Amino acid sequence: MASREERGRLLATLVRQFGDLDLAEEVVSEAVAAALEHWPVDGVPGKPAAWLLTTARRKAVDRLRRDKVYAARLAVMQAEAEREGAAVHVAGDDDVPDERLRLFFTCCHPALPLEAQTALTLRCLAGLGTPEVARAFLVPTATMAQRIVRAKRKIQAARIPFRVPDARELPGRLPGVLRVIYLIFTESYAASAGPELLRADLADESIRLARILHGLLPGEPEVSGLLALILLVDARRAARTTPDGDLVLLDEQDRSLWDRDRITEGRRLVVEALRHRAPGQYALQAAIAALHSEAADVATADWSQIVALYDVLGDVAPSPLVRLNRAVAVAMRDGPAAGLELVDALADDERLRGYHLLPAARADLLRRLGRHREAALDYRRALQLVGNEPERAYLERRLREVTGS
């Protein structure tokens, strides 16, 4: 039966041809249902994806013939496509072209809210069902269904084009696509709420989406950088929690559990991404992750080089989070007092208000300096802000350590 990747290709092809996400999703589902009915009896066809595409097209055409609104919309779309020099064929093609790059840019169009972009990308390109997308956002299925419907209506109402931006537009539009995939991965790395630290389902989907995008845009260094970053960080997945689900920080991880195949692939992609004259934020973050992957332990990591990369990253993509991560790296290179001075400089940044890792980082530096009473205050502040339970449990352990209770 059609894999998620095949379904994504089918969906993208049909959206290209009929200009309607709802119609495309419905006829793909109907085609898959028809395959479940016929293939066990007639056998699996030689080209399953082409069979599904042909069946879905026929179902779409049948529906268009019965629905004057859809028919009128198709006529307009055909006219627009002909003006662009690419007529839309609704039947008779045995091949399944890969139109997913167009779908990436449609789902991640800047006219849509970021949350809608992420939901549509998971729904249409990762192939997650609405209940799965709802779980990713920790909202009821009905709520997510409404959000997806609103996003699709926005695409239609705003006449968001189903196309790849031209060479002049691509630099301005590609970062939005990369950001959505990166956000999916960051939620998988440390869930914003819930009983588990890791979201393996979202990690796998972010890797799959990054691989798809890399296959479609192999020459884009930031695409290579993002895939490298995700692979190198996710390579630590098995070592980041105990069998009971407790958080294990980088300095305590059993590095023999790290996925060496992903590290090897990630390092190769880092080299590919850094060949660009001016590396972007994902390539730089991937380079930092690669340095961690090369070290035998935290103490032997090349912290001077890591700090230098954060300096460049701070120029390329300045943010308080980059400054916080740089402060932690400086603490490893120059000692906790040097890091604490940099962390304290971030205390009044509104963008970090509500971010539990700021007081958590400060508490850890104070603990290392032996200033346990002050550390306890910051551990308590972090506990008021933390979302997922493993991080909460870790902070509580550290609080008990500095208070002796």
mmCIF file of C-alpha atoms in Angstrom:
data_model
loop_
_atom_site.group_PDB
_atom_site.id
_atom_site.type_symbol
_atom_site.label_atom_id
_atom_site.label_comp_id
_atom_site.label_asym_id
_atom_site.label_seq_id
_atom_site.Cartn_x
_atom_site.Cartn_y
_atom_site.Cartn_z
ATOM 1 C CA MET A 1 0.000 0.000 0.000
ATOM 2 C CA ALA A 2 1.082 3.616 -0.473
ATOM 3 C CA SER A 3 3.703 4.775 1.989
ATOM 4 C CA ARG A 4 3.549 8.217 3.512
ATOM 5 C CA GLU A 5 6.137 9.374 1.006
ATOM 6 C CA GLU A 6 4.129 8.040 -1.938
ATOM 7 C CA ARG A 7 0.970 9.636 -0.564
ATOM 8 C CA GLY A 8 2.805 12.949 -0.340
ATOM 9 C CA ARG A 9 3.884 12.700 -3.970
ATOM 10 C CA LEU A 10 0.381 11.759 -5.075
ATOM 11 C CA LEU A 11 -1.143 14.598 -3.105
ATOM 12 C CA ALA A 12 1.308 17.145 -4.496
ATOM 13 C CA THR A 13 0.708 15.982 -8.058
ATOM 14 C CA LEU A 14 -3.063 16.222 -7.675
ATOM 15 C CA VAL A 15 -2.922 19.622 -6.002
ATOM 16 C CA ARG A 16 -0.835 20.804 -8.933
ATOM 17 C CA GLN A 17 -3.420 19.497 -11.380
ATOM 18 C CA PHE A 18 -6.646 20.443 -9.627
ATOM 19 C CA GLY A 19 -5.610 23.372 -7.439
ATOM 20 C CA ASP A 20 -7.531 22.151 -4.394
ATOM 21 C CA LEU A 21 -6.034 20.555 -1.287
ATOM 22 C CA ASP A 22 -9.356 19.198 -0.045
ATOM 23 C CA LEU A 23 -10.188 17.562 -3.360
ATOM 24 C CA ALA A 24 -6.700 16.094 -3.664
ATOM 25 C CA GLU A 25 -6.776 14.631 -0.141
ATOM 26 C CA GLU A 26 -10.222 13.133 -0.655
ATOM 27 C CA VAL A 27 -9.455 11.418 -3.965
ATOM 28 C CA VAL A 28 -6.100 10.092 -2.695
ATOM 29 C CA SER A 29 -7.955 8.512 0.240
ATOM 30 C CA GLU A 30 -10.568 7.097 -2.133
ATOM 31 C CA ALA A 31 -7.853 5.693 -4.403
ATOM 32 C CA VAL A 32 -6.155 4.001 -1.448
ATOM 33 C CA ALA A 33 -9.525 2.547 -0.385
ATOM 34 C CA ALA A 34 -10.033 1.242 -3.932
ATOM 35 C CA ALA A 35 -6.590 -0.377 -3.846
ATOM 36 C CA LEU A 36 -7.452 -2.125 -0.576
ATOM 37 C CA GLU A 37 -10.516 -3.527 -2.305
ATOM 38 C CA HIS A 38 -9.017 -4.540 -5.656
ATOM 39 C CA TRP A 39 -5.364 -5.427 -5.093
ATOM 40 C CA PRO A 40 -5.991 -8.450 -2.827
ATOM 41 C CA VAL A 41 -8.193 -9.872 -5.591
ATOM 42 C CA ASP A 42 -6.485 -8.686 -8.778
ATOM 43 C CA GLY A 43 -2.922 -8.516 -7.491
ATOM 44 C CA VAL A 44 -0.650 -5.529 -6.950
ATOM 45 C CA PRO A 45 -0.068 -3.696 -10.251
ATOM 46 C CA GLY A 46 3.409 -3.325 -11.670
ATOM 47 C CA LYS A 47 3.368 0.426 -10.992
ATOM 48 C CA PRO A 48 1.350 0.857 -7.785
ATOM 49 C CA ALA A 49 1.894 4.619 -7.515
ATOM 50 C CA ALA A 50 0.829 5.161 -11.126
ATOM 51 C CA TRP A 51 -2.279 3.027 -10.499
ATOM 52 C CA LEU A 52 -3.174 5.122 -7.482
ATOM 53 C CA LEU A 53 -2.578 8.350 -9.391
ATOM 54 C CA THR A 54 -4.714 7.277 -12.320
ATOM 55 C CA THR A 55 -7.506 6.136 -10.005
ATOM 56 C CA ALA A 56 -7.384 9.342 -8.001
ATOM 57 C CA ARG A 57 -7.455 11.443 -11.169
ATOM 58 C CA ARG A 58 -10.501 9.610 -12.461
ATOM 59 C CA LYS A 59 -12.294 10.131 -9.174
ATOM 60 C CA ALA A 60 -11.387 13.820 -9.245
ATOM 61 C CA VAL A 61 -12.651 14.225 -12.796
ATOM 62 C CA ASP A 62 -15.904 12.420 -11.922
ATOM 63 C CA ARG A 63 -16.412 14.787 -9.024
ATOM 64 C CA LEU A 64 -15.653 17.820 -11.153
ATOM 65 C CA ARG A 65 -18.225 16.747 -13.704
ATOM 66 C CA ARG A 66 -20.864 16.615 -10.970
ATOM 67 C CA ASP A 67 -19.818 19.840 -9.247
ATOM 68 C CA LYS A 68 -20.134 23.047 -11.247
ATOM 69 C CA VAL A 69 -18.174 25.061 -8.665
ATOM 70 C CA TYR A 70 -15.213 22.698 -8.894
ATOM 71 C CA ALA A 71 -15.530 22.626 -12.684
ATOM 72 C CA ALA A 72 -15.437 26.408 -12.903
ATOM 73 C CA ARG A 73 -12.403 26.497 -10.609
ATOM 74 C CA LEU A 74 -10.605 23.932 -12.780
ATOM 75 C CA ALA A 75 -11.354 25.961 -15.909
ATOM 76 C CA VAL A 76 -9.802 29.059 -14.326
ATOM 77 C CA MET A 77 -6.787 27.065 -13.195
ATOM 78 C CA GLN A 78 -6.339 25.550 -16.668
ATOM 79 C CA ALA A 79 -6.403 29.050 -18.198
ATOM 80 C CA GLU A 80 -3.835 30.330 -15.680
ATOM 81 C CA ALA A 81 -1.590 27.330 -16.295
ATOM 82 C CA GLU A 82 -1.764 27.826 -20.052
ATOM 83 C CA ARG A 83 -0.755 31.473 -19.608
ATOM 84 C CA GLU A 84 2.267 30.222 -17.638
ATOM 85 C CA GLY A 85 3.055 27.828 -20.487
ATOM 86 C CA ALA A 86 2.318 24.626 -18.549
ATOM 87 C CA ALA A 87 -1.070 23.131 -19.276
ATOM 88 C CA VAL A 88 -2.616 20.923 -16.596
ATOM 89 C CA HIS A 89 -3.381 17.355 -17.641
ATOM 90 C CA VAL A 90 -6.032 15.623 -15.628
ATOM 91 C CA ALA A 91 -5.635 12.101 -16.962
ATOM 92 C CA GLY A 92 -3.536 9.727 -19.033
ATOM 93 C CA ASP A 93 -0.109 10.156 -17.432
ATOM 94 C CA ASP A 94 1.407 6.926 -16.162
ATOM 95 C CA ASP A 95 4.261 8.570 -14.270
ATOM 96 C CA VAL A 96 4.100 10.211 -10.865
ATOM 97 C CA PRO A 97 6.076 13.466 -11.019
ATOM 98 C CA ASP A 98 7.538 14.804 -7.799
ATOM 99 C CA GLU A 99 5.655 18.023 -7.185
ATOM 100 C CA ARG A 100 6.347 18.112 -3.444
ATOM 101 C CA LEU A 101 8.630 21.132 -3.641
ATOM 102 C CA ARG A 102 5.630 23.176 -4.809
ATOM 103 C CA LEU A 103 3.628 21.785 -1.898
ATOM 104 C CA PHE A 104 6.368 22.767 0.581
ATOM 105 C CA PHE A 105 6.167 26.385 -0.536
ATOM 106 C CA THR A 106 2.373 26.360 -0.555
ATOM 107 C CA CYS A 107 2.118 24.986 2.988
ATOM 108 C CA CYS A 108 4.804 27.388 4.230
ATOM 109 C CA HIS A 109 3.548 30.502 2.484
ATOM 110 C CA PRO A 110 4.186 33.647 4.589
ATOM 111 C CA ALA A 111 0.507 34.638 4.287
ATOM 112 C CA LEU A 112 -0.322 31.743 6.632
ATOM 113 C CA PRO A 113 0.289 31.866 10.409
ATOM 114 C CA LEU A 114 3.352 29.887 11.479
ATOM 115 C CA GLU A 115 1.239 27.351 13.368
ATOM 116 C CA ALA A 116 -0.868 26.761 10.248
ATOM 117 C CA GLN A 117 2.269 26.344 8.146
ATOM 118 C CA THR A 118 3.576 23.700 10.523
ATOM 119 C CA ALA A 119 0.241 21.872 10.720
ATOM 120 C CA LEU A 120 -0.199 21.782 6.940
ATOM 121 C CA THR A 121 3.371 20.571 6.435
ATOM 122 C CA LEU A 122 2.806 17.695 8.865
ATOM 123 C CA ARG A 123 -0.576 16.926 7.316
ATOM 124 C CA CYS A 124 0.285 17.156 3.636
ATOM 125 C CA LEU A 125 3.989 16.393 3.358
ATOM 126 C CA ALA A 126 4.666 14.198 6.377
ATOM 127 C CA GLY A 127 1.409 12.360 5.755
ATOM 128 C CA LEU A 128 0.217 12.544 9.358
ATOM 129 C CA GLY A 129 -3.500 12.240 9.971
ATOM 130 C CA THR A 130 -5.317 15.072 11.695
ATOM 131 C CA PRO A 131 -5.318 13.224 15.068
ATOM 132 C CA GLU A 132 -1.525 12.797 14.801
ATOM 133 C CA VAL A 133 -1.038 16.479 13.976
ATOM 134 C CA ALA A 134 -3.279 17.357 16.922
ATOM 135 C CA ARG A 135 -1.092 15.266 19.221
ATOM 136 C CA ALA A 136 1.972 17.092 17.912
ATOM 137 C CA PHE A 137 0.403 20.394 19.001
ATOM 138 C CA LEU A 138 -1.152 18.914 22.163
ATOM 139 C CA VAL A 139 -4.634 20.082 21.157
ATOM 140 C CA PRO A 140 -7.918 18.199 20.607
ATOM 141 C CA THR A 141 -8.406 16.652 17.169
ATOM 142 C CA ALA A 142 -11.459 18.838 16.517
ATOM 143 C CA THR A 143 -9.441 21.972 17.234
ATOM 144 C CA MET A 144 -6.684 20.940 14.845
ATOM 145 C CA ALA A 145 -9.216 19.976 12.171
ATOM 146 C CA GLN A 146 -10.641 23.497 12.342
ATOM 147 C CA ARG A 147 -7.168 25.044 12.071
ATOM 148 C CA ILE A 148 -6.329 22.964 9.020
ATOM 149 C CA VAL A 149 -9.639 23.857 7.373
ATOM 150 C CA ARG A 150 -9.015 27.553 8.019
ATOM 151 C CA ALA A 151 -5.529 27.288 6.540
ATOM 152 C CA LYS A 152 -6.858 25.614 3.396
ATOM 153 C CA ARG A 153 -9.535 28.286 3.052
ATOM 154 C CA LYS A 154 -6.850 30.940 3.411
ATOM 155 C CA ILE A 155 -4.912 29.341 0.557
ATOM 156 C CA GLN A 156 -7.996 29.477 -1.645
ATOM 157 C CA ALA A 157 -9.181 32.934 -0.583
ATOM 158 C CA ALA A 158 -5.741 34.521 -0.917
ATOM 159 C CA ARG A 159 -5.138 32.617 -4.182
ATOM 160 C CA ILE A 160 -1.793 31.405 -2.825
ATOM 161 C CA PRO A 161 -0.024 29.949 -5.867
ATOM 162 C CA PHE A 162 1.005 26.322 -5.999
ATOM 163 C CA ARG A 163 4.472 26.863 -7.405
ATOM 164 C CA VAL A 164 8.158 26.997 -6.607
ATOM 165 C CA PRO A 165 9.391 30.587 -6.195
ATOM 166 C CA ASP A 166 11.651 31.761 -8.997
ATOM 167 C CA ALA A 167 15.352 32.385 -8.476
ATOM 168 C CA ARG A 168 14.735 35.928 -7.268
ATOM 169 C CA GLU A 169 12.114 34.882 -4.714
ATOM 170 C CA LEU A 170 13.722 31.677 -3.456
ATOM 171 C CA PRO A 171 16.171 33.263 -0.968
ATOM 172 C CA GLY A 172 13.278 35.033 0.724
ATOM 173 C CA ARG A 173 10.909 32.062 0.804
ATOM 174 C CA LEU A 174 13.172 29.090 1.539
ATOM 175 C CA PRO A 175 13.942 30.164 5.149
ATOM 176 C CA GLY A 176 10.244 29.796 5.989
ATOM 177 C CA VAL A 177 10.233 26.176 4.814
ATOM 178 C CA LEU A 178 13.433 25.436 6.724
ATOM 179 C CA ARG A 179 12.052 27.100 9.838
ATOM 180 C CA VAL A 180 8.948 24.894 9.838
ATOM 181 C CA ILE A 181 11.001 21.694 9.599
ATOM 182 C CA TYR A 182 13.357 22.996 12.295
ATOM 183 C CA LEU A 183 10.439 23.804 14.608
ATOM 184 C CA ILE A 184 9.083 20.287 14.162
ATOM 185 C CA PHE A 185 12.481 18.918 15.162
ATOM 186 C CA THR A 186 12.944 21.221 18.153
ATOM 187 C CA GLU A 187 9.585 20.112 19.522
ATOM 188 C CA SER A 188 10.723 16.502 19.125
ATOM 189 C CA TYR A 189 14.026 17.210 20.890
ATOM 190 C CA ALA A 190 12.452 18.651 24.035
ATOM 191 C CA ALA A 191 8.673 18.536 24.122
ATOM 192 C CA SER A 192 7.092 21.783 25.254
ATOM 193 C CA ALA A 193 4.775 19.870 27.578
ATOM 194 C CA GLY A 194 3.791 16.375 28.565
ATOM 195 C CA PRO A 195 5.192 13.330 30.340
ATOM 196 C CA GLU A 196 8.047 12.605 27.898
ATOM 197 C CA LEU A 197 11.177 14.537 26.996
ATOM 198 C CA LEU A 198 11.466 13.225 23.441
ATOM 199 C CA ARG A 199 8.936 13.002 20.627
ATOM 200 C CA ALA A 200 10.414 10.243 18.470
ATOM 201 C CA ASP A 201 7.508 10.485 16.027
ATOM 202 C CA LEU A 202 8.197 14.149 15.304
ATOM 203 C CA ALA A 203 11.959 13.567 15.124
ATOM 204 C CA ASP A 204 11.460 10.900 12.482
ATOM 205 C CA GLU A 205 9.100 13.126 10.509
ATOM 206 C CA SER A 206 11.469 16.100 10.635
ATOM 207 C CA ILE A 207 14.297 13.911 9.319
ATOM 208 C CA ARG A 208 12.061 12.558 6.567
ATOM 209 C CA LEU A 209 10.922 16.060 5.577
ATOM 210 C CA ALA A 210 14.505 17.354 5.588
ATOM 211 C CA ARG A 211 15.582 14.418 3.415
ATOM 212 C CA ILE A 212 12.769 15.110 0.954
ATOM 213 C CA LEU A 213 13.711 18.778 0.758
ATOM 214 C CA HIS A 214 17.399 17.921 0.353
ATOM 215 C CA GLY A 215 16.541 15.572 -2.487
ATOM 216 C CA LEU A 216 14.509 18.299 -4.182
ATOM 217 C CA LEU A 217 17.052 21.105 -3.562
ATOM 218 C CA PRO A 218 20.409 19.283 -3.341
ATOM 219 C CA GLY A 219 22.424 22.376 -4.173
ATOM 220 C CA GLU A 220 21.062 24.593 -1.399
ATOM 221 C CA PRO A 221 23.664 24.757 1.407
ATOM 222 C CA GLU A 222 21.164 25.647 4.140
ATOM 223 C CA VAL A 223 19.045 22.622 3.219
ATOM 224 C CA SER A 224 22.169 20.468 3.632
ATOM 225 C CA GLY A 225 22.925 22.314 6.856
ATOM 226 C CA LEU A 226 19.483 21.698 8.312
ATOM 227 C CA LEU A 227 19.550 17.990 7.482
ATOM 228 C CA ALA A 228 23.060 17.753 8.957
ATOM 229 C CA LEU A 229 21.992 19.533 12.136
ATOM 230 C CA ILE A 230 18.961 17.309 12.668
ATOM 231 C CA LEU A 231 20.936 14.109 12.036
ATOM 232 C CA LEU A 232 23.822 15.082 14.317
ATOM 233 C CA VAL A 233 21.608 16.133 17.211
ATOM 234 C CA ASP A 234 19.149 13.282 16.825
ATOM 235 C CA ALA A 235 22.088 10.846 16.786
ATOM 236 C CA ARG A 236 22.188 11.325 20.578
ATOM 237 C CA ARG A 237 18.553 10.268 21.035
ATOM 238 C CA ALA A 238 19.214 6.898 22.691
ATOM 239 C CA ALA A 239 21.586 8.463 25.234
ATOM 240 C CA ARG A 240 19.445 11.451 26.223
ATOM 241 C CA THR A 241 17.161 9.577 28.611
ATOM 242 C CA THR A 242 17.475 6.648 30.983
ATOM 243 C CA PRO A 243 15.336 3.521 30.464
ATOM 244 C CA ASP A 244 12.890 5.142 32.915
ATOM 245 C CA GLY A 245 12.702 8.310 30.815
ATOM 246 C CA ASP A 246 14.851 10.546 33.028
ATOM 247 C CA LEU A 247 16.850 13.333 31.376
ATOM 248 C CA VAL A 248 20.571 12.732 30.819
ATOM 249 C CA LEU A 249 22.576 15.864 30.010
ATOM 250 C CA LEU A 250 25.360 15.940 27.432
ATOM 251 C CA ASP A 251 28.191 15.656 29.964
ATOM 252 C CA GLU A 252 26.698 12.462 31.416
ATOM 253 C CA GLN A 253 25.651 10.698 28.226
ATOM 254 C CA ASP A 254 27.021 7.310 27.195
ATOM 255 C CA ARG A 255 28.421 8.256 23.803
ATOM 256 C CA SER A 256 28.644 4.641 22.726
ATOM 257 C CA LEU A 257 24.861 4.864 22.362
ATOM 258 C CA TRP A 258 25.125 7.648 19.799
ATOM 259 C CA ASP A 259 24.092 6.673 16.258
ATOM 260 C CA ARG A 260 27.394 6.570 14.368
ATOM 261 C CA ASP A 261 25.737 6.222 10.942
ATOM 262 C CA ARG A 262 23.800 9.437 11.436
ATOM 263 C CA ILE A 263 26.915 11.173 12.723
ATOM 264 C CA THR A 264 28.894 10.086 9.649
ATOM 265 C CA GLU A 265 26.164 11.287 7.309
ATOM 266 C CA GLY A 266 25.752 14.513 9.258
ATOM 267 C CA ARG A 267 29.454 15.318 9.139
ATOM 268 C CA ARG A 268 29.508 14.751 5.378
ATOM 269 C CA LEU A 269 26.581 17.126 4.978
ATOM 270 C CA VAL A 270 28.286 19.738 7.175
ATOM 271 C CA VAL A 271 31.237 19.773 4.794
ATOM 272 C CA GLU A 272 28.794 20.119 1.899
ATOM 273 C CA ALA A 273 27.005 23.019 3.612
ATOM 274 C CA LEU A 274 30.171 24.869 4.648
ATOM 275 C CA ARG A 275 31.532 24.964 1.104
ATOM 276 C CA HIS A 276 29.276 27.969 0.627
ATOM 277 C CA ARG A 277 31.151 31.240 0.882
ATOM 278 C CA ALA A 278 28.849 32.599 3.611
ATOM 279 C CA PRO A 279 27.451 29.705 5.711
ATOM 280 C CA GLY A 280 23.959 30.141 7.107
ATOM 281 C CA GLN A 281 22.541 29.552 10.552
ATOM 282 C CA TYR A 282 21.746 25.856 10.098
ATOM 283 C CA ALA A 283 25.159 25.058 8.630
ATOM 284 C CA LEU A 284 26.826 26.845 11.569
ATOM 285 C CA GLN A 285 24.687 25.048 14.140
ATOM 286 C CA ALA A 286 25.464 21.762 12.385
ATOM 287 C CA ALA A 287 29.189 22.550 12.555
ATOM 288 C CA ILE A 288 28.854 23.037 16.322
ATOM 289 C CA ALA A 289 27.014 19.728 16.624
ATOM 290 C CA ALA A 290 29.731 18.063 14.542
ATOM 291 C CA LEU A 291 32.409 19.277 16.967
ATOM 292 C CA HIS A 292 30.462 17.727 19.839
ATOM 293 C CA SER A 293 30.195 14.466 17.902
ATOM 294 C CA GLU A 294 33.976 14.321 17.440
ATOM 295 C CA ALA A 295 34.841 14.702 21.147
ATOM 296 C CA ALA A 296 35.293 11.753 23.476
ATOM 297 C CA ASP A 297 33.515 13.685 26.231
ATOM 298 C CA VAL A 298 32.418 17.202 27.127
ATOM 299 C CA ALA A 299 35.752 18.107 28.702
ATOM 300 C CA THR A 300 37.741 17.370 25.518
ATOM 301 C CA ALA A 301 35.401 19.183 23.123
ATOM 302 C CA ASP A 302 37.008 22.057 21.219
ATOM 303 C CA TRP A 303 35.247 24.792 23.185
ATOM 304 C CA SER A 304 37.341 27.572 21.652
ATOM 305 C CA GLN A 305 36.161 26.579 18.193
ATOM 306 C CA ILE A 306 32.591 26.184 19.453
ATOM 307 C CA VAL A 307 32.645 29.700 20.910
ATOM 308 C CA ALA A 308 34.083 31.026 17.644
ATOM 309 C CA LEU A 309 31.241 29.387 15.696
ATOM 310 C CA TYR A 310 28.705 30.928 18.077
ATOM 311 C CA ASP A 311 30.331 34.298 17.416
ATOM 312 C CA VAL A 312 29.729 33.859 13.681
ATOM 313 C CA LEU A 313 26.235 32.506 14.294
ATOM 314 C CA GLY A 314 25.465 35.567 16.409
ATOM 315 C CA ASP A 315 26.302 37.762 13.413
ATOM 316 C CA VAL A 316 24.385 35.636 10.896
ATOM 317 C CA ALA A 317 21.276 34.995 12.992
ATOM 318 C CA PRO A 318 21.383 37.144 16.135
ATOM 319 C CA SER A 319 19.045 36.015 18.896
ATOM 320 C CA PRO A 320 19.055 35.850 22.691
ATOM 321 C CA LEU A 321 19.033 32.047 22.492
ATOM 322 C CA VAL A 322 22.262 32.073 20.491
ATOM 323 C CA ARG A 323 23.761 34.404 23.106
ATOM 324 C CA LEU A 324 22.634 32.063 25.887
ATOM 325 C CA ASN A 325 24.178 29.039 24.197
ATOM 326 C CA ARG A 326 27.361 31.009 23.610
ATOM 327 C CA ALA A 327 27.461 31.927 27.310
ATOM 328 C CA VAL A 328 27.282 28.244 28.237
ATOM 329 C CA ALA A 329 30.117 27.501 25.798
ATOM 330 C CA VAL A 330 32.207 30.340 27.262
ATOM 331 C CA ALA A 331 31.616 28.849 30.725
ATOM 332 C CA MET A 332 33.073 25.563 29.475
ATOM 333 C CA ARG A 333 36.073 27.338 27.971
ATOM 334 C CA ASP A 334 36.791 30.017 30.574
ATOM 335 C CA GLY A 335 34.968 28.833 33.683
ATOM 336 C CA PRO A 336 31.506 29.316 35.198
ATOM 337 C CA ALA A 337 32.151 32.877 36.409
ATOM 338 C CA ALA A 338 32.805 34.059 32.843
ATOM 339 C CA GLY A 339 29.664 32.324 31.642
ATOM 340 C CA LEU A 340 27.579 33.743 34.493
ATOM 341 C CA GLU A 341 28.525 37.295 33.551
ATOM 342 C CA LEU A 342 27.192 36.712 30.019
ATOM 343 C CA VAL A 343 24.030 35.008 31.262
ATOM 344 C CA ASP A 344 23.306 37.892 33.632
ATOM 345 C CA ALA A 345 23.494 40.283 30.673
ATOM 346 C CA LEU A 346 20.469 38.471 29.212
ATOM 347 C CA ALA A 347 18.307 38.822 32.310
ATOM 348 C CA ASP A 348 16.292 41.775 31.001
ATOM 349 C CA ASP A 349 15.721 40.438 27.483
ATOM 350 C CA GLU A 350 11.941 40.214 27.054
ATOM 351 C CA ARG A 351 12.307 37.495 24.427
ATOM 352 C CA LEU A 352 13.657 35.077 27.043
ATOM 353 C CA ARG A 353 10.963 35.827 29.583
ATOM 354 C CA GLY A 354 9.108 32.594 30.151
ATOM 355 C CA TYR A 355 12.021 30.508 28.799
ATOM 356 C CA HIS A 356 12.971 28.074 31.528
ATOM 357 C CA LEU A 357 16.485 27.399 30.265
ATOM 358 C CA LEU A 358 17.661 30.920 31.171
ATOM 359 C CA PRO A 359 17.209 30.502 34.954
ATOM 360 C CA ALA A 360 18.199 26.835 34.612
ATOM 361 C CA ALA A 361 21.513 27.781 32.990
ATOM 362 C CA ARG A 362 22.134 30.475 35.593
ATOM 363 C CA ALA A 363 21.346 28.040 38.401
ATOM 364 C CA ASP A 364 23.787 25.499 37.002
ATOM 365 C CA LEU A 365 26.600 28.068 36.818
ATOM 366 C CA LEU A 366 25.887 29.241 40.370
ATOM 367 C CA ARG A 367 25.902 25.621 41.545
ATOM 368 C CA ARG A 368 29.302 25.064 39.935
ATOM 369 C CA LEU A 369 30.562 28.172 41.718
ATOM 370 C CA GLY A 370 29.328 26.845 45.059
ATOM 371 C CA ARG A 371 26.733 29.612 45.429
ATOM 372 C CA HIS A 372 24.018 27.164 46.361
ATOM 373 C CA ARG A 373 21.521 29.547 47.955
ATOM 374 C CA GLU A 374 21.369 31.696 44.807
ATOM 375 C CA ALA A 375 21.279 28.574 42.633
ATOM 376 C CA ALA A 376 18.221 27.332 44.532
ATOM 377 C CA LEU A 377 16.345 30.538 43.717
ATOM 378 C CA ASP A 378 16.994 30.105 40.009
ATOM 379 C CA TYR A 379 16.127 26.400 40.054
ATOM 380 C CA ARG A 380 12.780 27.374 41.565
ATOM 381 C CA ARG A 381 12.265 30.019 38.858
ATOM 382 C CA ALA A 382 13.017 27.439 36.182
ATOM 383 C CA LEU A 383 10.561 24.996 37.769
ATOM 384 C CA GLN A 384 7.801 27.582 37.464
ATOM 385 C CA LEU A 385 8.382 27.765 33.706
ATOM 386 C CA VAL A 386 9.324 24.240 32.602
ATOM 387 C CA GLY A 387 6.799 22.255 30.575
ATOM 388 C CA ASN A 388 7.724 18.584 30.270
ATOM 389 C CA GLU A 389 8.069 16.222 33.194
ATOM 390 C CA PRO A 390 11.614 14.823 32.650
ATOM 391 C CA GLU A 391 13.092 18.333 32.665
ATOM 392 C CA ARG A 392 11.011 19.159 35.734
ATOM 393 C CA ALA A 393 12.287 16.046 37.503
ATOM 394 C CA TYR A 394 15.890 16.959 36.625
ATOM 395 C CA LEU A 395 15.512 20.488 37.997
ATOM 396 C CA GLU A 396 13.933 19.136 41.168
ATOM 397 C CA ARG A 397 16.912 16.799 41.651
ATOM 398 C CA ARG A 398 19.319 19.684 41.241
ATOM 399 C CA LEU A 399 17.274 21.802 43.668
ATOM 400 C CA ARG A 400 17.463 19.067 46.281
ATOM 401 C CA GLU A 401 21.191 18.845 45.687
ATOM 402 C CA VAL A 402 21.830 22.533 46.411
ATOM 403 C CA THR A 403 19.402 22.740 49.329
ATOM 404 C CA GLY A 404 20.413 19.448 50.916
ATOM 405 C CA SER A 405 16.789 18.373 51.241
#
